[in-house]
PDB file of C-alpha atoms in Angstrom:
ATOM      1  CA  MET A  11     -33.512 100.998 -79.402  1.00  0.00           C
ATOM      2  CA  GLU A  12     -35.095  99.104 -76.493  1.00  0.00           C
ATOM      3  CA  TRP A  13     -37.521  97.393 -78.868  1.00  0.00           C
ATOM      4  CA  ALA A  14     -34.620  96.114 -80.981  1.00  0.00           C
ATOM      5  CA  LEU A  15     -32.833  94.902 -77.844  1.00  0.00           C
ATOM      6  CA  TYR A  16     -35.982  93.158 -76.649  1.00  0.00           C
ATOM      7  CA  ASN A  17     -36.344  91.299 -79.958  1.00  0.00           C
ATOM      8  CA  LEU A  18     -32.667  90.363 -79.891  1.00  0.00           C
ATOM      9  CA  GLY A  19     -33.184  88.946 -76.412  1.00  0.00           C
ATOM     10  CA  VAL A  20     -36.084  86.868 -77.684  1.00  0.00           C
ATOM     11  CA  LEU A  21     -33.888  85.584 -80.511  1.00  0.00           C
ATOM     12  CA  TYR A  22     -31.077  84.594 -78.175  1.00  0.00           C
ATOM     13  CA  ALA A  23     -33.530  82.862 -75.845  1.00  0.00           C
ATOM     14  CA  ASP A  24     -35.012  80.917 -78.764  1.00  0.00           C
ATOM     15  CA  GLN A  25     -31.496  79.929 -79.851  1.00  0.00           C
ATOM     16  CA  GLY A  26     -30.722  78.532 -76.414  1.00  0.00           C
ATOM     17  CA  LYS A  27     -28.245  81.275 -75.511  1.00  0.00           C
ATOM     18  CA  PRO A  28     -29.431  82.186 -71.998  1.00  0.00           C
ATOM     19  CA  ALA A  29     -26.398  84.257 -70.977  1.00  0.00           C
ATOM     20  CA  GLU A  30     -26.651  86.463 -74.054  1.00  0.00           C
ATOM     21  CA  ALA A  31     -30.437  86.700 -73.709  1.00  0.00           C
ATOM     22  CA  GLU A  32     -30.184  87.749 -70.067  1.00  0.00           C
ATOM     23  CA  ALA A  33     -27.648  90.455 -70.871  1.00  0.00           C
ATOM     24  CA  ILE A  34     -29.807  91.859 -73.667  1.00  0.00           C
ATOM     25  CA  TYR A  35     -33.048  91.680 -71.672  1.00  0.00           C
ATOM     26  CA  SER A  36     -31.353  93.486 -68.790  1.00  0.00           C
ATOM     27  CA  ARG A  37     -30.217  96.266 -71.120  1.00  0.00           C
ATOM     28  CA  ALA A  38     -33.677  96.528 -72.643  1.00  0.00           C
ATOM     29  CA  LEU A  39     -35.300  96.582 -69.204  1.00  0.00           C
ATOM     30  CA  GLN A  40     -33.041  99.377 -68.000  1.00  0.00           C
ATOM     31  CA  GLY A  41     -33.787 101.351 -71.146  1.00  0.00           C
ATOM     32  CA  TYR A  42     -37.539 100.892 -70.844  1.00  0.00           C
ATOM     33  CA  GLU A  43     -37.479 101.851 -67.170  1.00  0.00           C
ATOM     34  CA  GLU A  44     -35.617 105.055 -67.939  1.00  0.00           C
ATOM     35  CA  ALA A  45     -37.606 105.979 -71.049  1.00  0.00           C
ATOM     36  CA  LEU A  46     -41.117 104.759 -70.165  1.00  0.00           C
ATOM     37  CA  GLY A  47     -41.140 104.028 -66.458  1.00  0.00           C
ATOM     38  CA  PRO A  48     -41.244 100.821 -64.414  1.00  0.00           C
ATOM     39  CA  LYS A  49     -44.981 100.259 -64.905  1.00  0.00           C
ATOM     40  CA  HIS A  50     -45.220 100.630 -68.692  1.00  0.00           C
ATOM     41  CA  THR A  51     -46.463  97.534 -70.494  1.00  0.00           C
ATOM     42  CA  SER A  52     -43.281  97.272 -72.581  1.00  0.00           C
ATOM     43  CA  THR A  53     -41.243  97.297 -69.379  1.00  0.00           C
ATOM     44  CA  LEU A  54     -43.496  94.643 -67.867  1.00  0.00           C
ATOM     45  CA  ASP A  55     -43.290  92.425 -70.946  1.00  0.00           C
ATOM     46  CA  THR A  56     -39.516  92.479 -70.614  1.00  0.00           C
ATOM     47  CA  VAL A  57     -39.803  91.634 -66.912  1.00  0.00           C
ATOM     48  CA  ASN A  58     -42.064  88.698 -67.813  1.00  0.00           C
ATOM     49  CA  ASN A  59     -39.588  87.433 -70.404  1.00  0.00           C
ATOM     50  CA  LEU A  60     -36.771  87.649 -67.894  1.00  0.00           C
ATOM     51  CA  GLY A  61     -38.950  85.482 -65.666  1.00  0.00           C
ATOM     52  CA  ASN A  62     -39.291  82.954 -68.487  1.00  0.00           C
ATOM     53  CA  LEU A  63     -35.533  82.950 -68.985  1.00  0.00           C
ATOM     54  CA  TYR A  64     -34.823  82.413 -65.291  1.00  0.00           C
ATOM     55  CA  ALA A  65     -37.458  79.678 -65.062  1.00  0.00           C
ATOM     56  CA  ASN A  66     -35.931  77.811 -68.007  1.00  0.00           C
ATOM     57  CA  GLN A  67     -32.538  78.008 -66.277  1.00  0.00           C
ATOM     58  CA  GLY A  68     -33.935  76.623 -63.048  1.00  0.00           C
ATOM     59  CA  LYS A  69     -33.491  79.946 -61.242  1.00  0.00           C
ATOM     60  CA  LEU A  70     -36.892  79.667 -59.615  1.00  0.00           C
ATOM     61  CA  VAL A  71     -36.477  82.334 -56.942  1.00  0.00           C
ATOM     62  CA  GLU A  72     -35.383  84.926 -59.505  1.00  0.00           C
ATOM     63  CA  ALA A  73     -38.166  83.829 -61.855  1.00  0.00           C
ATOM     64  CA  GLU A  74     -40.801  84.206 -59.147  1.00  0.00           C
ATOM     65  CA  ALA A  75     -39.604  87.736 -58.396  1.00  0.00           C
ATOM     66  CA  MET A  76     -39.885  88.695 -62.073  1.00  0.00           C
ATOM     67  CA  TYR A  77     -43.298  87.109 -62.565  1.00  0.00           C
ATOM     68  CA  THR A  78     -44.668  88.676 -59.397  1.00  0.00           C
ATOM     69  CA  ARG A  79     -43.462  92.115 -60.444  1.00  0.00           C
ATOM     70  CA  ALA A  80     -44.869  91.665 -63.958  1.00  0.00           C
ATOM     71  CA  LEU A  81     -48.214  90.439 -62.645  1.00  0.00           C
ATOM     72  CA  GLN A  82     -48.660  93.286 -60.186  1.00  0.00           C
ATOM     73  CA  GLY A  83     -47.765  95.811 -62.858  1.00  0.00           C
ATOM     74  CA  LYS A  84     -50.050  94.321 -65.496  1.00  0.00           C
ATOM     75  CA  GLU A  85     -52.966  94.145 -63.064  1.00  0.00           C
ATOM     76  CA  GLU A  86     -52.580  97.868 -62.465  1.00  0.00           C
ATOM     77  CA  ALA A  87     -51.923  98.852 -66.075  1.00  0.00           C
ATOM     78  CA  LEU A  88     -54.241  96.480 -67.956  1.00  0.00           C
ATOM     79  CA  GLY A  89     -56.565  94.941 -65.395  1.00  0.00           C
ATOM     80  CA  PRO A  90     -56.691  91.459 -63.851  1.00  0.00           C
ATOM     81  CA  LYS A  91     -58.542  89.875 -66.791  1.00  0.00           C
ATOM     82  CA  HIS A  92     -56.453  91.156 -69.698  1.00  0.00           C
ATOM     83  CA  THR A  93     -54.908  88.384 -71.770  1.00  0.00           C
ATOM     84  CA  SER A  94     -51.403  89.737 -71.157  1.00  0.00           C
ATOM     85  CA  THR A  95     -52.066  89.626 -67.424  1.00  0.00           C
ATOM     86  CA  LEU A  96     -53.403  86.082 -67.724  1.00  0.00           C
ATOM     87  CA  LEU A  97     -50.267  85.016 -69.591  1.00  0.00           C
ATOM     88  CA  THR A  98     -48.168  85.982 -66.579  1.00  0.00           C
ATOM     89  CA  VAL A  99     -50.697  84.321 -64.270  1.00  0.00           C
ATOM     90  CA  ASN A 100     -50.169  81.085 -66.203  1.00  0.00           C
ATOM     91  CA  ASN A 101     -46.389  81.468 -66.083  1.00  0.00           C
ATOM     92  CA  LEU A 102     -46.533  81.931 -62.330  1.00  0.00           C
ATOM     93  CA  GLY A 103     -48.757  78.861 -62.036  1.00  0.00           C
ATOM     94  CA  ILE A 104     -46.245  76.700 -63.895  1.00  0.00           C
ATOM     95  CA  LEU A 105     -43.464  78.064 -61.717  1.00  0.00           C
ATOM     96  CA  TYR A 106     -45.380  77.208 -58.536  1.00  0.00           C
ATOM     97  CA  GLN A 107     -45.961  73.737 -59.967  1.00  0.00           C
ATOM     98  CA  ASN A 108     -42.231  73.274 -60.516  1.00  0.00           C
ATOM     99  CA  GLN A 109     -41.599  74.467 -56.962  1.00  0.00           C
ATOM    100  CA  GLY A 110     -44.048  71.891 -55.586  1.00  0.00           C
ATOM    101  CA  LYS A 111     -46.505  74.594 -54.483  1.00  0.00           C
ATOM    102  CA  LEU A 112     -49.448  72.726 -55.951  1.00  0.00           C
ATOM    103  CA  VAL A 113     -52.240  74.576 -54.154  1.00  0.00           C
ATOM    104  CA  GLU A 114     -50.908  77.923 -55.358  1.00  0.00           C
ATOM    105  CA  ALA A 115     -50.342  76.498 -58.843  1.00  0.00           C
ATOM    106  CA  GLU A 116     -53.930  75.283 -59.089  1.00  0.00           C
ATOM    107  CA  ALA A 117     -55.228  78.703 -58.074  1.00  0.00           C
ATOM    108  CA  MET A 118     -53.166  80.353 -60.826  1.00  0.00           C
ATOM    109  CA  HIS A 119     -54.179  77.833 -63.496  1.00  0.00           C
ATOM    110  CA  THR A 120     -57.837  78.183 -62.527  1.00  0.00           C
ATOM    111  CA  ARG A 121     -57.646  81.946 -62.715  1.00  0.00           C
ATOM    112  CA  ALA A 122     -55.880  81.862 -66.081  1.00  0.00           C
ATOM    113  CA  LEU A 123     -58.242  79.374 -67.712  1.00  0.00           C
ATOM    114  CA  GLN A 124     -61.394  81.047 -66.401  1.00  0.00           C
ATOM    115  CA  GLY A 125     -60.037  84.377 -67.582  1.00  0.00           C
ATOM    116  CA  TYR A 126     -59.323  83.070 -71.074  1.00  0.00           C
ATOM    117  CA  GLU A 127     -62.799  81.541 -71.258  1.00  0.00           C
ATOM    118  CA  VAL A 128     -64.254  84.997 -70.622  1.00  0.00           C
ATOM    119  CA  ALA A 129     -61.809  87.039 -72.720  1.00  0.00           C
ATOM    120  CA  ILE A 130     -61.689  84.795 -75.812  1.00  0.00           C
ATOM    121  CA  ARG A 131     -64.712  83.932 -77.915  1.00  0.00           C
ATOM    122  CA  PRO A 132     -65.681  80.248 -77.503  1.00  0.00           C
ATOM    123  CA  GLU A 133     -65.027  79.418 -81.144  1.00  0.00           C
ATOM    124  CA  LEU A 134     -61.489  80.845 -80.863  1.00  0.00           C
ATOM    125  CA  LEU A 135     -60.550  79.475 -77.458  1.00  0.00           C
ATOM    126  CA  CYS A 136     -59.698  76.024 -78.843  1.00  0.00           C
ATOM    127  CA  SER A 137     -57.034  77.584 -81.090  1.00  0.00           C
ATOM    128  CA  TYR A 138     -55.640  80.179 -78.670  1.00  0.00           C
ATOM    129  CA  ILE A 139     -52.157  78.944 -77.772  1.00  0.00           C
ATOM    130  CA  PRO A 140     -51.890  80.583 -74.314  1.00  0.00           C
ATOM    131  CA  ALA A 141     -55.168  78.925 -73.283  1.00  0.00           C
ATOM    132  CA  LEU A 142     -53.969  75.567 -74.632  1.00  0.00           C
ATOM    133  CA  ASN A 143     -50.751  75.976 -72.659  1.00  0.00           C
ATOM    134  CA  THR A 144     -52.810  76.490 -69.512  1.00  0.00           C
ATOM    135  CA  MET A 145     -54.878  73.369 -70.238  1.00  0.00           C
ATOM    136  CA  PHE A 146     -51.682  71.363 -70.729  1.00  0.00           C
ATOM    137  CA  ALA A 147     -50.229  72.627 -67.451  1.00  0.00           C
ATOM    138  CA  PHE A 148     -53.516  71.937 -65.706  1.00  0.00           C
ATOM    139  CA  GLY A 149     -53.432  68.371 -67.022  1.00  0.00           C
ATOM    140  CA  ASP A 150     -49.970  67.927 -65.526  1.00  0.00           C
ATOM    141  CA  LEU A 151     -51.166  69.317 -62.208  1.00  0.00           C
ATOM    142  CA  PHE A 152     -54.156  66.998 -62.076  1.00  0.00           C
ATOM    143  CA  SER A 153     -51.851  64.073 -62.861  1.00  0.00           C
ATOM    144  CA  GLN A 154     -49.491  65.085 -60.065  1.00  0.00           C
ATOM    145  CA  THR A 155     -52.402  65.201 -57.631  1.00  0.00           C
ATOM    146  CA  ASP A 156     -53.870  61.843 -58.710  1.00  0.00           C
ATOM    147  CA  ARG A 157     -56.963  63.267 -60.410  1.00  0.00           C
ATOM    148  CA  LYS A 158     -56.746  61.031 -63.423  1.00  0.00           C
ATOM    149  CA  ASP A 159     -60.130  61.775 -65.000  1.00  0.00           C
ATOM    150  CA  MET A 160     -59.669  65.537 -64.755  1.00  0.00           C
ATOM    151  CA  ALA A 161     -56.180  65.208 -66.211  1.00  0.00           C
ATOM    152  CA  LYS A 162     -57.604  63.312 -69.196  1.00  0.00           C
ATOM    153  CA  VAL A 163     -60.160  66.074 -69.813  1.00  0.00           C
ATOM    154  CA  MET A 164     -57.515  68.805 -69.816  1.00  0.00           C
ATOM    155  CA  TYR A 165     -55.028  66.839 -71.895  1.00  0.00           C
ATOM    156  CA  THR A 166     -57.717  65.963 -74.442  1.00  0.00           C
ATOM    157  CA  ARG A 167     -58.847  69.588 -74.760  1.00  0.00           C
ATOM    158  CA  ALA A 168     -55.267  70.751 -75.201  1.00  0.00           C
ATOM    159  CA  LEU A 169     -54.464  67.966 -77.678  1.00  0.00           C
ATOM    160  CA  SER A 170     -57.452  68.843 -79.836  1.00  0.00           C
ATOM    161  CA  GLY A 171     -56.391  72.479 -79.958  1.00  0.00           C
ATOM    162  CA  TYR A 172     -52.725  71.834 -80.633  1.00  0.00           C
ATOM    163  CA  THR A 173     -53.662  69.374 -83.385  1.00  0.00           C
ATOM    164  CA  THR A 174     -55.769  72.035 -85.074  1.00  0.00           C
ATOM    165  CA  VAL A 175     -53.206  74.809 -84.770  1.00  0.00           C
ATOM    166  CA  GLN A 176     -49.879  72.990 -85.115  1.00  0.00           C
ATOM    167  CA  GLY A 177     -50.692  69.596 -86.593  1.00  0.00           C
ATOM    168  CA  PRO A 178     -50.709  66.121 -85.005  1.00  0.00           C
ATOM    169  CA  SER A 179     -46.932  65.670 -85.318  1.00  0.00           C
ATOM    170  CA  SER A 180     -46.041  68.782 -83.312  1.00  0.00           C
ATOM    171  CA  LYS A 181     -43.933  68.295 -80.183  1.00  0.00           C
ATOM    172  CA  TRP A 182     -46.825  69.387 -77.970  1.00  0.00           C
ATOM    173  CA  CYS A 183     -49.193  66.826 -79.449  1.00  0.00           C
ATOM    174  CA  ILE A 184     -46.581  64.101 -79.045  1.00  0.00           C
ATOM    175  CA  ARG A 185     -45.982  65.058 -75.414  1.00  0.00           C
ATOM    176  CA  ILE A 186     -49.666  65.051 -74.562  1.00  0.00           C
ATOM    177  CA  GLU A 187     -50.234  61.717 -76.279  1.00  0.00           C
ATOM    178  CA  GLY A 188     -47.427  60.296 -74.154  1.00  0.00           C
ATOM    179  CA  ARG A 189     -49.044  61.601 -71.008  1.00  0.00           C
ATOM    180  CA  LEU A 190     -52.424  60.186 -71.985  1.00  0.00           C
ATOM    181  CA  GLN A 191     -50.837  56.795 -72.614  1.00  0.00           C
ATOM    182  CA  ALA A 192     -49.147  56.979 -69.211  1.00  0.00           C
ATOM    183  CA  LEU A 193     -52.507  57.667 -67.580  1.00  0.00           C
ATOM    184  CA  GLN A 194     -53.901  54.511 -69.186  1.00  0.00           C
ATOM    185  CA  LEU A 195     -51.140  52.503 -67.509  1.00  0.00           C
ATOM    186  CA  MET A 196     -51.952  53.864 -64.061  1.00  0.00           C
ATOM    187  CA  PRO A 197     -54.303  51.890 -61.766  1.00  0.00           C
ATOM    188  CA  ALA A 198     -57.967  52.746 -62.038  1.00  0.00           C
ATOM    189  CA  GLU A 199     -59.095  55.308 -59.473  1.00  0.00           C
ATOM    190  CA  ASN A 200     -61.617  54.643 -56.799  1.00  0.00           C
ATOM    191  CA  GLU A 201     -64.324  57.214 -57.510  1.00  0.00           C
ATOM    192  CA  THR A 202     -64.974  57.779 -53.811  1.00  0.00           C
ATOM    193  CA  SER A 203     -61.361  58.719 -53.185  1.00  0.00           C
ATOM    194  CA  HIS A 204     -61.425  62.135 -54.844  1.00  0.00           C
ATOM    195  CA  HIS A 205     -62.468  63.857 -51.629  1.00  0.00           C
ATOM    196  CA  ILE A 206     -59.540  62.490 -49.611  1.00  0.00           C
ATOM    197  CA  LEU A 207     -56.708  62.419 -52.137  1.00  0.00           C
ATOM    198  CA  GLU A 208     -54.662  65.132 -50.465  1.00  0.00           C
ATOM    199  CA  GLU A 209     -54.678  63.245 -47.148  1.00  0.00           C
ATOM    200  CA  ALA A 210     -54.190  59.800 -48.686  1.00  0.00           C
ATOM    201  CA  ARG A 211     -51.165  60.515 -50.901  1.00  0.00           C
ATOM    202  CA  THR A 212     -47.789  59.395 -49.567  1.00  0.00           C
ATOM    203  CA  THR A 213     -44.423  60.946 -50.242  1.00  0.00           C
ATOM    204  CA  LYS A 214     -43.349  57.775 -52.035  1.00  0.00           C
ATOM    205  CA  SER A 215     -46.266  57.819 -54.464  1.00  0.00           C
ATOM    206  CA  LYS A 216     -45.708  61.487 -55.269  1.00  0.00           C
ATOM    207  CA  SER A 217     -42.051  60.815 -55.986  1.00  0.00           C
ATOM    208  CA  ARG A 218     -42.957  58.000 -58.398  1.00  0.00           C
ATOM    209  CA  LEU A 219     -45.357  60.303 -60.246  1.00  0.00           C
ATOM    210  CA  ARG A 220     -42.796  63.090 -60.498  1.00  0.00           C
ATOM    211  CA  ARG A 221     -40.201  60.671 -61.881  1.00  0.00           C
ATOM    212  CA  LEU A 222     -42.703  59.382 -64.422  1.00  0.00           C
ATOM    213  CA  PHE A 223     -43.552  62.816 -65.785  1.00  0.00           C
ATOM    214  CA  ASN A 224     -39.940  63.936 -65.753  1.00  0.00           C
ATOM    215  CA  LYS A 225     -39.128  60.985 -68.006  1.00  0.00           C
ATOM    216  CA  LEU A 226     -41.893  62.089 -70.348  1.00  0.00           C
ATOM    217  CA  GLY A 227     -40.289  65.524 -70.601  1.00  0.00           C
ATOM    218  CA  THR A 228     -42.029  68.256 -68.666  1.00  0.00           C
TER     219      THR A 228
END
């Protein structure tokens, strides 16, 4: 029963029906908690998906609570380097990024990508969607923090993978190409400035960057 509810929640979320999805996920979560316990992986997957739903609705506090619970549970049940754990790590990193907690976001993205590089065989990593999603998010983070060259590396890696898996006309490829073009329009970086970027950035310049990437569709 809970499994059917969970899948129905996924369907509603994919259809852009957040209220219906939240109601179904909540029912599924209650059922899993009663039948399997709060730390079962099926329970935690539902918690993670509720986090996704809240994040997409802009309910960042609620999303953080769900992701944190899911991450703690998965670390205990599956280990810190399991791909399911890393998926929640990446989700939490994107959430921190949206909250403006860029130091915390970078730590999460680094952990996720390094974990995927260990867990997934090298020849498969370039086609593993969760890893590509992390590279994409990392590219956005590097752009936000004025690390243009590092952003290009991450965007290019992600673009190559998405092109292979989904084709060059996919929405993810189009988004990354737009970001790469935007980077070309930005002033060239002074190579010696990388060590002092955090101190040198001004609030005004950060606001311009955020507006730019919002227009591109984050």
